[in-house]
Amino acid sequence: MVASVAVGSLVWVEDHDEAWLDGEVISVNGDDIKVLCTSGKTVVVKSSNVYPKDAEAPPCGVDDMTKLAYLHEPGVLQNLKSRYDINEIYTYTGNILIAVNPFQRLPHLYDSHMMAQYKGAAFGELSPHPFAVADAAYRLMINEGISQAILVSGESGAGKTESTKLLMRYLAYMGGRLASEGRSVEQKVLESNPVLEAFGNAKTVRNNNSSRFGKFVELQFDERGRISGAAIRTYLLERSRVCQLSDPERNYHCFYMLCAAPPEDIKHLKLGNPRTFHYLNQTNCYELDGIDDAKEYTATRKAMDTVGISSEEQDSIFRVIAAILHLGNIEFTKGKEYDSSMPKDEKSWFHLRTAAELFMCDEKALEDSLCRRVIVTRDETITKELDPEAAVSSRDALAKVVYSRLFDWLVDKINNSIGQDPNSKYLIGVLDIYGFESFKTNSFEQFCINLTNEKLQQHFNQHVFKMEQEEYTREEINWSYIEFIDNQDVLDLIEKKPGGIIALLDEACMFPRSTHDTFAQKLYQTFKNHKRFSKPKLARSDFTICHYAGDVTYQTELFLEKNKDYVIAEHQALLSASKCSFASSLFPVSNEETSKQSKFSSIGSRFKQQLQALLETLSATEPHYIRCVKPNNLLKPHIFENQNVLQQLRCGGVLEAIRISCAGYPTKRPFYEFVDRFGVLAPEALDGSTDEVAVCKKLLEKVGLEGYQIGKTKVFLRAGQMAVLDTKRTEILGKSASIIQRKIRSYMARKSFILFRRSTILIQSVCRGELARHDYETKRREASCLRIQRDLRMYIARKVYKEKRASALSVQTGMRGMAARNELRFRRQTKAAILIQSHCRKFLAHSKYVKLKKATITTQSAWRGRVARKELRSLKMAARETGALQAAKNKLEKQVEELTWRLQLEKRMRTDLEEAKTQENTKLRTAVQELQLQLKEAKDTLVKEREAAKTAAETIPVIQEVPVVDHELTEKLNAENAELKDLVSSLKTKIIETEKKYEETYKLSEERLKQAMEAESMIVKLKTTMHSLEERIADMESENKIQWQSLLTNKGVPPQSPDLASKVEFLYFSRIFSLSYILSNSLYSCVQVLENGNHANESITLNDLLLTPEKGFETPDNKPRRPPIDRQHEDVDALMECVVKDVGFSQGKPVAAFTIYKCLLHWKSFEAERTSVFDRLVQMIGSAIEDQDSNDHMAYWLSNTSTLLFLLQKSMKPAGTAGTASVRKPQPTSLFGRMTMGFRSSPSTVNFGAASAALETVKQVEAKYPALLFNQQLIAYVEKMYGIIRDNLKKELGSLLALCIQAPRTSKGSVLRSGRSFGKESHTNHWQGIIDCLNTLLTTLKENFVPPVLVQKIFTQTFQYVNVQLFNSLLLRRECCTFSNGEYVKSGLAELELWCCQAKDEYAGSAWDELKHIRQAVGFLVIHQKYRISYDEIINDLCPVLSVQQLYRICTLYWDDNYNTRSVSSEVISSMRVLMTEDSNNAVSNSFLLDDNSSIPFSIDELSNSIEVKDFLDVKPAIDLLENPYFHFLHE
């Protein structure tokens, strides 16, 4: 309320729709004030109904509302709204945390990084957060040894459950055991939430996951601060929800989860769609958006496993839940007797049987317990039938009591599983309790909930008043006259005994004839004069209680029924006798229940006792408060409803706490802030004074205020006094502004005069300069004319002189030339004479030499002819043997051709025979058909003749019988008939003979075809054998060449030794002849097999053909030679033993990789189908890189592996591709061709030096599968070693980056907890530490010659990691988002840029570009006058890389701790908010944090392109292997 209002003052006025509107006073007329609101509306209000507005309040609000200049209702509301608009959902009011539900996920606020930030931080040092409250409670418990309690309250949907989860997560984080000790207790506490939510939470009108019970979690700690035990206490589960629902609410979550269980569970429990169950289909809401009940079912069972509920118990729990659903589907109709009942139809009987089966009880007993009551009197037992309505009530009562007992069992089971520590020293309790509720219809549950909130509000008021008292005492001011507002009268109205509402309700429940009407009349009569109790108009049984949060009207219709808590005796007996041990354990038999009667128990009284025990626990602890607020009823983000929030602040007691504060001294300002703000009221008090207390007193005395208090560190002002001071300050500032304007105008006028005067002087100087330049030009022209004349005269004189000099030189030249020609002529004549003499002498000497040479050649030719004839004889003998082999081959080929020709001939004969047979059969069939036709015609003719004769005989009268017989015709016919019969029989005989002949021919052709197939298979086998023998001969040739080379290079043996040549010749030709002999014998045997027609298994086998002739072969020295496989194994062992050591580098390339490549190439390992060399290499590399902590060691092997991979990539080509790296002369493919080449190359003509010439540096070969697999394994090792080096560097930089995020503080806050404060130099050392790490790694990579492309990628990803860490910290911590911190980080980034320049692009690459996010963010922080920058300039020029969410976060968190400059304008903030709302559906766009990329950023092609083949021309192999005689090929 404003004491004095002046025109131009900013005030708050009350509004019916928006609660409060801010505006400016435009006129004052007595008590009437005319205000122009910012919304454009103009209102006239009384001065007593307006509140002052702080014009200097930050636009983004303050994190602690006790810092507000005006602590009143509109100020609190505006501060919460301002912070909610920038997604700052937490705000302090002293030590009370207000949490506004954002209705969206903000995962960055709750990760382990945030918990680490708040660990050990002083309360209020960081942004408001539940972690800060939990940390303060934990620190107080450890430091002062006092148990703590955290009370979380708010209405349904405000986020109480989520806040409770966060608190327990942080307390488990702080007090959890080590990994080796296990984290069972805290894990079970956290995992108990899903279990309790599944069975105790439901969807209501205001919340999709509303807790329908109160929960108090006690976390017990030992003396070391570790969690040693826990306990969960629950209050007032809403049992009526099991049977009664209102649209659009849902029943408890567990029912819907069970209906979405796996099919086998559904079938076992006989469940179905939730719409088919009465307890679930009373509403139209069956599913929740974004919730999968099937997944929730699985998660709930997993949580049950964690808290120690066995699978058998879980099955029993869900059996009971299913039985409750089946109970609800049992409908009743009238029975045969009066007022009796029975199940309505077959469907009801089915659900009755199913419920009995699930409860594992008798079906008849279940029916009797629902439809009948047993009344036990002193004399007899009476069975009473229940009508259908009473039976439904009995059914619902059973369902409610079973569910209530099940929930209590779950809580007890969780407590037993978690385990309580009886020896615990401290505890921290977290209370998740329902908030104040006021609906259109308020029943017994709302009555108990509001009673709880009244009790807690009293506790809260006492705490707030206690805090005020402690502060006043601490500041040593007088506070004895401050009044405390209490709500004890409301508590007495409800729970006073006797005479309270609960006592009257218990009394009414004990009388059977009592109804809600009689109970209501009793209330009206008892409390008719109570100021907190009233009877609504037009209501017969309702009553209204005036709570601290407002009036609530209760309907008493169900008060009596819901207050009764007893188990019907029949239900108790039924379930106690259940065969299901779990169901029977829910209803244990009590010794007191021998009378079979239902014993009454009051829920209200029991709840009151629980509440009293809870308050006693809270009173023994140090309380902390979290008030949860729901900003809107739509449950959507970015909507802030002022009226709704104000109502919740009232219900949560926040406004009550403000009212208590306002009753004393609501405005508290430290001396330095007070002097800084109001020093302008008395400047003379500041002159020469260093005592802030004295200055404050002088200021207040000059203003004339009364009632204020001066404490030890603060000034305490009464309500309204801050507004008086601000009004006077505004007046003084207005006058000062006028003086400043006057001075500024004077300054501007003088500045304009000076500018005009300066311009005049400039014009004059320009004119004088122009005149001087004109005079200078005239003088310059005169001087030029004189110079031209002088130069012309000089030119003419010089020309005459040159002409005379040229004439003299011509005469002298002619004379000297004539003398020189004479001398030349004489010299030529002398030289010719000498030449003639020399030719004559040469001719005489040459003639003598020719004669001598001719005689010598004649002698040599005779001798050489003799030697040649001798050699010719030996060659002819070898040729004869070769001719024999050639003849055998030719004979074999001819036989193969003959067999092929025979096979084709047989096929043709068979085809011709079949065609002839077909033609002959066709002719025979045609002939038979013709004969049959002739026979048929003859028979027809005979029949016709007989009929004609018969007819003639009948028509002509018989005079005399004269036999007339044509014997010739008869005989002729008989003869023809006999011929036809003979012809038919002969045809049949021919057909039979033809068929026999065809069968014989078919069998013969089959046999010959079979022989031809066998011959063809034999030919294939022979060809295979020939190829294998050719390969063996090629291997022998190469091996002989190697041996020849080794023998030639032995020390002490001359290369032209005839003994050595003869040995090599003998070795070479003996092995060739042995193979040739075996091959010729094999071929001859195969030919004999084919000629004799025997099978292959009767002659030599293929295995005999493939046997090598080396088994029994000995060298000329009579020493057995080692097999090649053993030799190769020894060579591989020698290679491994050499390269596993650090053999260094040659010409900037790794020696080990080059040596391995040369060996693999020489051994032809790339072309081998099977080899173990690659496996040995992979094992060697894997064992070598086990030490992952040494970057030097890893860099050495990364260099070797990447180089070897490059060589393999350049050498290998897939099998079957055309073209090779080096063109080689085509080799003969046949065995005889290769043998002939061997015979033709005699030792005297073979150039062994050419055979041992060096191979090209990189040669392409056809890669087989082992080589391709080795290539892939090398790629995997290169990527692995790259990742290890990169991650090691990130690990080193991580700790340094945490120290480089925030600039050093110069205030008291810069002092660390250890008592040490670091100056600018120490913080600069952190950046230098980063530079040292980068330099160390760069030096290591250079020394090991790692390919530059890999070095670039390592530093690029490292700088990306630096960018992510710095940028995310900037967005998460408000203290980092300041002007001074921006300058500090910018200076560190400048050092990184300098490092990139020094490292050059070859190694740094694009690393500097990866810091673009932090560079642009820091650049934005250090810009002055941000409020003048438009949104387009920000996104296009200043920060084009940053997203809207990131810019919004930076703009809202920014504050200038040096120059107090403003952030961007409100228009820019509004534009960003609109864009964020449009992108709200995009999950990616909502995330403003950056992710670190740990992928492999390079391809093998990039690595291959970065290395040149020519770089390996001068690389030397390993020195150790060069001394080994079996590695002499490395010299090539």
Coordinates of C-alpha atoms in Angstrom, one line a residue, residues 897-1315:
E897 CA 40.9 -87.2 -78.7
E898 CA 40.2 -90.7 -79.9
L899 CA 38.0 -91.3 -76.9
T900 CA 36.3 -88.0 -77.4
W901 CA 35.7 -89.0 -81.1
R902 CA 34.4 -92.4 -80.2
L903 CA 32.1 -90.9 -77.6
Q904 CA 30.7 -88.5 -80.2
L905 CA 30.4 -91.4 -82.8
E906 CA 28.5 -93.5 -80.3
K907 CA 26.2 -90.6 -79.6
R908 CA 25.6 -90.1 -83.4
M909 CA 25.1 -93.9 -83.9
R910 CA 22.6 -94.0 -81.1
T911 CA 20.8 -91.0 -82.5
D912 CA 20.7 -92.6 -86.0
L913 CA 19.6 -95.9 -84.6
E914 CA 16.7 -94.3 -82.8
E915 CA 15.7 -92.4 -85.9
A916 CA 15.8 -95.6 -88.1
K917 CA 13.8 -97.5 -85.5
T918 CA 11.3 -94.7 -85.4
Q919 CA 11.0 -94.7 -89.2
E920 CA 10.8 -98.5 -89.5
N921 CA 8.1 -98.6 -86.8
T922 CA 6.2 -96.0 -88.6
K923 CA 6.4 -97.9 -91.9
L924 CA 5.3 -101.1 -90.3
R925 CA 2.3 -99.5 -88.6
T926 CA 1.3 -97.9 -91.9
A927 CA 1.6 -101.3 -93.7
V928 CA -0.4 -103.0 -91.0
Q929 CA -3.1 -100.4 -91.1
E930 CA -3.3 -100.8 -94.9
L931 CA -3.6 -104.6 -94.7
Q932 CA -6.3 -104.3 -92.0
L933 CA -8.2 -101.9 -94.3
Q934 CA -7.9 -104.3 -97.2
L935 CA -9.0 -107.2 -95.0
K936 CA -12.0 -105.2 -93.8
E937 CA -13.0 -104.3 -97.3
A938 CA -12.7 -108.0 -98.4
K939 CA -14.9 -109.1 -95.5
D940 CA -17.4 -106.4 -96.3
T941 CA -17.5 -107.4 -100.0
L942 CA -18.0 -111.0 -99.0
V943 CA -20.8 -110.1 -96.6
K944 CA -22.5 -108.0 -99.3
E945 CA -22.2 -110.8 -101.9
R946 CA -23.7 -113.3 -99.5
E947 CA -26.6 -111.0 -98.6
A948 CA -27.2 -110.4 -102.3
A949 CA -27.2 -114.1 -103.1
K950 CA -29.5 -114.7 -100.3
T951 CA -31.8 -111.9 -101.4
A952 CA -31.8 -113.3 -105.0
A953 CA -32.6 -116.8 -103.8
E954 CA -35.6 -115.5 -101.8
T955 CA -37.0 -113.4 -104.6
I956 CA -36.6 -116.0 -107.4
P957 CA -38.8 -119.1 -107.1
V958 CA -36.9 -122.3 -106.8
I959 CA -37.7 -124.6 -109.6
Q960 CA -34.8 -126.8 -109.3
E961 CA -32.0 -126.9 -106.8
V962 CA -28.8 -126.6 -108.8
P963 CA -25.7 -126.0 -106.7
V964 CA -23.8 -123.0 -108.0
V965 CA -20.3 -122.6 -106.5
D966 CA -17.5 -120.4 -107.8
H967 CA -14.5 -122.5 -106.7
E968 CA -11.9 -120.3 -108.3
L969 CA -13.1 -117.3 -106.5
T970 CA -13.2 -119.1 -103.2
E971 CA -9.7 -120.5 -103.6
K972 CA -8.5 -117.1 -104.7
L973 CA -9.9 -115.6 -101.6
N974 CA -8.6 -118.3 -99.3
A975 CA -5.1 -117.8 -100.8
E976 CA -5.2 -114.1 -100.3
N977 CA -6.4 -114.6 -96.8
A978 CA -3.5 -117.0 -96.1
E979 CA -1.0 -114.5 -97.5
L980 CA -2.4 -111.7 -95.4
K981 CA -2.0 -113.9 -92.3
D982 CA 1.6 -114.8 -93.2
L983 CA 2.3 -111.1 -93.7
V984 CA 0.9 -110.1 -90.4
S985 CA 2.8 -112.8 -88.6
S986 CA 6.1 -111.9 -90.3
L987 CA 5.5 -108.2 -89.4
K988 CA 5.0 -109.2 -85.8
T989 CA 8.2 -111.2 -85.8
K990 CA 10.1 -108.3 -87.3
I991 CA 8.7 -105.9 -84.7
I992 CA 9.8 -108.3 -81.9
E993 CA 13.3 -108.6 -83.4
T994 CA 13.6 -104.9 -83.8
E995 CA 12.6 -104.3 -80.2
K996 CA 15.2 -106.8 -79.0
K997 CA 17.9 -105.2 -81.2
Y998 CA 16.9 -101.8 -79.8
E999 CA 17.3 -103.0 -76.3
E1000 CA 20.7 -104.5 -77.0
T1001 CA 21.8 -101.3 -78.7
Y1002 CA 20.5 -99.2 -75.8
K1003 CA 22.4 -101.3 -73.2
L1004 CA 25.6 -101.1 -75.3
S1005 CA 25.3 -97.3 -75.7
E1006 CA 24.7 -97.0 -72.0
E1007 CA 27.9 -98.9 -71.2
R1008 CA 29.9 -96.9 -73.7
L1009 CA 28.5 -93.7 -72.3
K1010 CA 29.4 -94.7 -68.8
Q1011 CA 33.0 -95.6 -70.0
A1012 CA 33.2 -92.2 -71.7
M1013 CA 32.1 -90.4 -68.5
E1014 CA 34.7 -92.3 -66.5
A1015 CA 37.3 -91.3 -69.1
E1016 CA 36.2 -87.7 -69.0
S1017 CA 36.5 -87.7 -65.1
M1018 CA 39.9 -89.3 -65.4
I1019 CA 40.9 -86.6 -67.9
V1020 CA 39.8 -83.9 -65.4
K1021 CA 41.8 -85.6 -62.6
L1022 CA 44.9 -85.8 -64.9
K1023 CA 44.6 -82.1 -65.7
T1024 CA 44.3 -81.2 -62.0
T1025 CA 47.4 -83.4 -61.3
M1026 CA 49.3 -81.6 -64.1
H1027 CA 48.4 -78.2 -62.7
S1028 CA 49.5 -79.1 -59.2
L1029 CA 52.8 -80.6 -60.6
E1030 CA 53.3 -77.4 -62.5
E1031 CA 52.9 -75.3 -59.4
R1032 CA 55.3 -77.5 -57.5
I1033 CA 57.9 -77.2 -60.3
A1034 CA 57.5 -73.4 -60.1
D1035 CA 58.1 -73.4 -56.4
M1036 CA 61.1 -75.6 -56.9
E1037 CA 62.5 -73.1 -59.5
S1038 CA 62.0 -70.2 -57.1
E1039 CA 63.6 -72.1 -54.3
N1040 CA 66.5 -73.1 -56.4
K1041 CA 67.0 -69.5 -57.5
I1042 CA 67.1 -68.4 -53.8
Q1043 CA 69.6 -71.1 -53.0
W1044 CA 71.6 -70.1 -56.0
Q1045 CA 71.6 -66.5 -54.8
S1046 CA 72.5 -67.5 -51.2
L1047 CA 75.4 -69.6 -52.5
L1048 CA 76.6 -66.8 -54.7
T1049 CA 76.6 -64.3 -51.9
N1050 CA 78.4 -66.5 -49.3
K1051 CA 81.6 -65.0 -48.0
G1052 CA 84.9 -66.5 -49.3
V1053 CA 83.3 -68.2 -52.3
P1054 CA 84.0 -66.5 -55.6
P1055 CA 80.9 -66.0 -57.8
Q1056 CA 82.6 -67.7 -60.9
S1057 CA 83.6 -70.9 -59.1
P1058 CA 83.1 -73.9 -61.5
D1059 CA 82.5 -76.3 -58.5
L1060 CA 79.6 -74.1 -57.3
A1061 CA 78.1 -73.8 -60.8
S1062 CA 78.2 -77.6 -61.2
K1063 CA 76.5 -78.1 -57.8
V1064 CA 73.7 -75.8 -58.6
E1065 CA 73.3 -77.4 -62.1
F1066 CA 73.2 -80.8 -60.5
L1067 CA 70.6 -79.7 -57.9
Y1068 CA 68.4 -77.9 -60.4
F1069 CA 68.4 -80.6 -63.2
S1070 CA 68.2 -83.6 -60.8
R1071 CA 64.9 -82.2 -59.2
I1072 CA 63.5 -81.4 -62.7
F1073 CA 64.3 -84.9 -64.0
S1074 CA 62.9 -86.6 -60.9
L1075 CA 59.6 -84.7 -61.3
S1076 CA 59.6 -85.4 -65.0
Y1077 CA 60.1 -89.1 -64.5
I1078 CA 57.3 -89.4 -61.9
L1079 CA 55.0 -87.4 -64.2
S1080 CA 55.8 -89.6 -67.3
N1081 CA 55.2 -92.8 -65.3
S1082 CA 51.9 -91.4 -63.9
L1083 CA 50.7 -90.4 -67.4
Y1084 CA 51.7 -93.8 -68.9
S1085 CA 49.8 -95.6 -66.1
C1086 CA 46.7 -93.4 -66.7
V1087 CA 46.9 -94.2 -70.4
Q1088 CA 47.1 -97.9 -69.7
V1089 CA 44.1 -97.6 -67.4
L1090 CA 42.1 -95.9 -70.1
E1091 CA 43.2 -98.5 -72.8
N1092 CA 42.5 -101.5 -70.7
G1093 CA 39.1 -100.2 -69.5
N1094 CA 40.0 -100.7 -65.8
H1095 CA 38.6 -98.4 -63.1
A1096 CA 40.8 -95.8 -61.5
N1097 CA 40.8 -97.5 -58.1
E1098 CA 42.6 -100.5 -59.6
S1099 CA 45.6 -98.4 -60.8
I1100 CA 47.5 -95.6 -59.3
T1101 CA 45.6 -93.0 -57.2
L1102 CA 45.6 -89.3 -57.3
N1103 CA 47.4 -89.1 -54.0
D1104 CA 50.2 -91.1 -55.5
L1105 CA 50.3 -88.6 -58.4
L1106 CA 50.5 -85.7 -56.0
L1107 CA 53.3 -87.0 -53.8
T1108 CA 56.4 -84.8 -54.0
P1109 CA 59.7 -86.3 -54.9
E1110 CA 61.3 -84.5 -52.0
K1111 CA 60.7 -87.0 -49.2
G1112 CA 63.6 -89.2 -50.0
F1113 CA 65.7 -86.5 -51.6
E1114 CA 69.0 -85.5 -50.1
T1115 CA 71.2 -82.5 -50.9
P1116 CA 74.5 -83.0 -52.5
D1117 CA 76.1 -82.7 -49.1
N1118 CA 74.1 -85.8 -48.0
K1119 CA 72.2 -83.7 -45.3
P1120 CA 68.4 -83.9 -45.1
R1121 CA 66.9 -80.5 -45.9
R1122 CA 64.2 -78.9 -43.6
P1123 CA 60.7 -78.7 -45.0
P1124 CA 59.6 -75.3 -46.3
I1125 CA 56.7 -74.9 -43.8
D1126 CA 59.1 -75.2 -40.8
R1127 CA 61.5 -72.8 -42.4
Q1128 CA 58.6 -70.3 -42.9
H1129 CA 57.6 -70.6 -39.2
E1130 CA 61.1 -69.8 -38.1
D1131 CA 61.2 -66.8 -40.4
V1132 CA 57.9 -65.5 -39.0
D1133 CA 59.2 -66.0 -35.4
A1134 CA 62.3 -64.0 -36.3
L1135 CA 60.2 -61.2 -37.8
M1136 CA 57.9 -61.0 -34.7
E1137 CA 60.9 -61.0 -32.4
C1138 CA 62.4 -58.1 -34.3
V1139 CA 59.4 -55.8 -34.9
V1140 CA 57.9 -56.2 -31.4
K1141 CA 60.7 -54.0 -30.3
D1142 CA 61.0 -50.3 -31.0
V1143 CA 63.1 -50.4 -34.2
G1144 CA 62.6 -46.7 -34.9
F1145 CA 62.0 -44.8 -38.0
S1146 CA 63.8 -44.3 -41.4
Q1147 CA 63.3 -41.3 -43.6
G1148 CA 60.3 -40.3 -41.5
K1149 CA 58.6 -43.7 -41.9
P1150 CA 58.2 -46.5 -39.4
V1151 CA 60.7 -49.3 -40.0
A1152 CA 58.6 -52.1 -38.4
A1153 CA 55.7 -51.5 -40.8
F1154 CA 57.9 -51.4 -43.9
T1155 CA 59.8 -54.6 -42.8
I1156 CA 56.5 -56.4 -42.2
Y1157 CA 55.2 -55.3 -45.6
K1158 CA 58.3 -56.5 -47.4
C1159 CA 58.3 -59.9 -45.8
L1160 CA 54.6 -60.4 -46.5
L1161 CA 55.1 -59.4 -50.1
H1162 CA 58.1 -61.8 -50.5
W1163 CA 56.3 -64.7 -48.8
K1164 CA 53.3 -64.2 -51.1
S1165 CA 51.1 -64.1 -48.0
F1166 CA 48.6 -61.8 -49.7
E1167 CA 47.9 -64.5 -52.4
A1168 CA 47.7 -67.4 -49.9
E1169 CA 44.4 -69.1 -49.3
R1170 CA 45.5 -70.1 -45.8
T1171 CA 48.2 -68.7 -43.6
S1172 CA 48.9 -68.0 -40.0
V1173 CA 51.1 -65.0 -40.5
F1174 CA 48.3 -62.5 -40.2
D1175 CA 46.9 -64.0 -37.0
R1176 CA 50.4 -63.8 -35.5
L1177 CA 50.7 -60.1 -36.5
V1178 CA 47.2 -59.3 -35.1
Q1179 CA 48.1 -61.0 -31.7
M1180 CA 51.4 -59.1 -31.6
I1181 CA 49.7 -55.7 -32.2
G1182 CA 47.0 -56.5 -29.7
S1183 CA 49.4 -57.4 -26.9
A1184 CA 51.6 -54.4 -27.7
I1185 CA 48.9 -51.8 -27.1
E1186 CA 47.7 -53.2 -23.8
D1187 CA 49.3 -50.2 -22.0
Q1188 CA 46.7 -47.6 -23.0
D1189 CA 47.9 -44.9 -20.6
S1190 CA 51.2 -44.1 -22.5
N1191 CA 50.5 -41.8 -25.3
D1192 CA 54.1 -42.2 -26.5
H1193 CA 53.7 -46.0 -26.8
M1194 CA 50.3 -45.7 -28.5
A1195 CA 51.5 -43.1 -31.0
Y1196 CA 54.4 -45.4 -32.0
W1197 CA 52.0 -48.2 -32.8
L1198 CA 49.5 -45.9 -34.4
S1199 CA 52.2 -44.8 -36.8
N1200 CA 53.2 -48.3 -37.6
T1201 CA 49.7 -49.7 -38.0
S1202 CA 48.5 -46.8 -40.1
T1203 CA 51.5 -47.1 -42.4
L1204 CA 51.1 -50.8 -42.8
L1205 CA 47.4 -50.3 -43.6
F1206 CA 48.4 -47.7 -46.2
L1207 CA 50.8 -50.2 -47.9
L1208 CA 48.2 -52.9 -47.9
Q1209 CA 45.6 -50.6 -49.4
K1210 CA 48.0 -49.6 -52.2
S1211 CA 49.1 -53.2 -52.8
M1212 CA 46.0 -55.3 -52.7
K1213 CA 43.5 -55.6 -55.4
P1214 CA 40.4 -57.9 -55.3
A1215 CA 40.9 -61.3 -56.8
G1216 CA 39.9 -61.5 -60.5
T1217 CA 40.5 -57.9 -61.4
A1218 CA 42.5 -57.1 -64.5
G1219 CA 45.8 -55.3 -64.6
T1220 CA 48.8 -55.4 -62.3
A1221 CA 51.1 -52.8 -60.9
S1222 CA 54.1 -54.2 -62.8
V1223 CA 53.9 -55.8 -66.3
R1224 CA 55.6 -59.3 -66.3
K1225 CA 56.4 -61.6 -69.2
P1226 CA 53.6 -64.2 -69.4
Q1227 CA 54.8 -67.6 -68.1
P1228 CA 53.9 -70.9 -69.8
T1229 CA 50.9 -72.6 -68.3
S1230 CA 51.7 -76.2 -69.2
L1231 CA 54.1 -78.4 -67.4
F1232 CA 56.1 -79.3 -70.5
G1233 CA 56.4 -75.7 -71.6
R1234 CA 57.9 -74.7 -68.2
M1235 CA 60.2 -77.7 -68.3
T1236 CA 61.4 -76.8 -71.8
M1237 CA 62.2 -73.3 -70.7
G1238 CA 64.2 -74.8 -67.9
F1239 CA 66.2 -77.0 -70.3
R1240 CA 66.8 -74.2 -72.7
S1241 CA 68.2 -72.0 -70.0
S1242 CA 71.7 -73.4 -69.4
P1243 CA 73.8 -72.1 -66.5
S1244 CA 75.9 -70.1 -68.8
T1245 CA 73.0 -68.2 -70.2
V1246 CA 70.7 -67.7 -67.1
N1247 CA 71.2 -64.3 -65.6
F1248 CA 70.8 -65.0 -61.9
G1249 CA 71.5 -61.3 -61.1
A1250 CA 68.4 -60.3 -62.9
A1251 CA 66.4 -63.0 -61.1
S1252 CA 67.4 -61.5 -57.7
A1253 CA 66.8 -57.9 -58.7
A1254 CA 64.9 -55.7 -56.3
L1255 CA 61.1 -55.6 -56.5
E1256 CA 59.3 -52.4 -56.8
T1257 CA 58.5 -50.5 -53.6
V1258 CA 54.7 -51.2 -53.8
K1259 CA 53.4 -53.9 -56.0
Q1260 CA 49.8 -54.9 -56.6
V1261 CA 48.8 -58.5 -55.9
E1262 CA 45.5 -60.4 -55.9
A1263 CA 44.3 -60.4 -52.3
K1264 CA 42.8 -63.6 -50.9
Y1265 CA 40.4 -63.8 -47.9
P1266 CA 43.1 -63.9 -45.1
A1267 CA 44.7 -60.7 -46.5
L1268 CA 41.3 -59.0 -46.8
L1269 CA 40.5 -60.0 -43.2
F1270 CA 43.8 -58.7 -42.0
N1271 CA 43.1 -55.4 -43.7
Q1272 CA 39.8 -55.1 -41.8
Q1273 CA 41.6 -55.9 -38.5
L1274 CA 44.2 -53.3 -39.1
I1275 CA 41.5 -50.7 -39.8
A1276 CA 39.9 -51.6 -36.4
Y1277 CA 43.2 -51.3 -34.6
V1278 CA 43.9 -47.9 -36.2
E1279 CA 40.5 -46.6 -35.0
K1280 CA 41.0 -48.1 -31.5
M1281 CA 44.4 -46.5 -31.0
Y1282 CA 43.1 -43.2 -32.4
G1283 CA 40.2 -43.3 -29.9
I1284 CA 42.5 -44.1 -27.0
I1285 CA 44.9 -41.2 -27.7
R1286 CA 42.0 -38.8 -28.1
D1287 CA 40.2 -40.0 -24.9
N1288 CA 43.5 -39.7 -22.9
L1289 CA 43.9 -36.1 -24.0
K1290 CA 40.2 -35.4 -23.1
K1291 CA 40.8 -36.9 -19.7
E1292 CA 43.8 -34.6 -19.1
L1293 CA 41.9 -31.5 -20.2
G1294 CA 38.7 -32.3 -18.3
S1295 CA 40.0 -31.3 -14.9
L1296 CA 41.7 -28.1 -16.3
L1297 CA 38.5 -27.0 -18.2
A1298 CA 36.5 -27.2 -14.9
L1299 CA 38.9 -24.5 -13.6
C1300 CA 38.9 -22.4 -16.7
I1301 CA 35.1 -22.0 -16.9
Q1302 CA 34.7 -19.1 -14.5
A1303 CA 36.8 -16.0 -14.0
P1304 CA 38.4 -15.4 -10.6
R1305 CA 36.3 -13.4 -8.2
T1306 CA 37.5 -10.3 -6.5
S1307 CA 34.9 -10.3 -3.8
K1308 CA 34.5 -12.5 -0.8
G1309 CA 32.8 -15.1 -2.9
S1310 CA 36.1 -15.8 -4.6
V1311 CA 37.5 -17.4 -1.5
L1312 CA 37.3 -21.2 -1.8
R1313 CA 36.1 -23.5 0.9
S1314 CA 39.6 -24.5 1.7
G1315 CA 40.4 -20.9 2.7

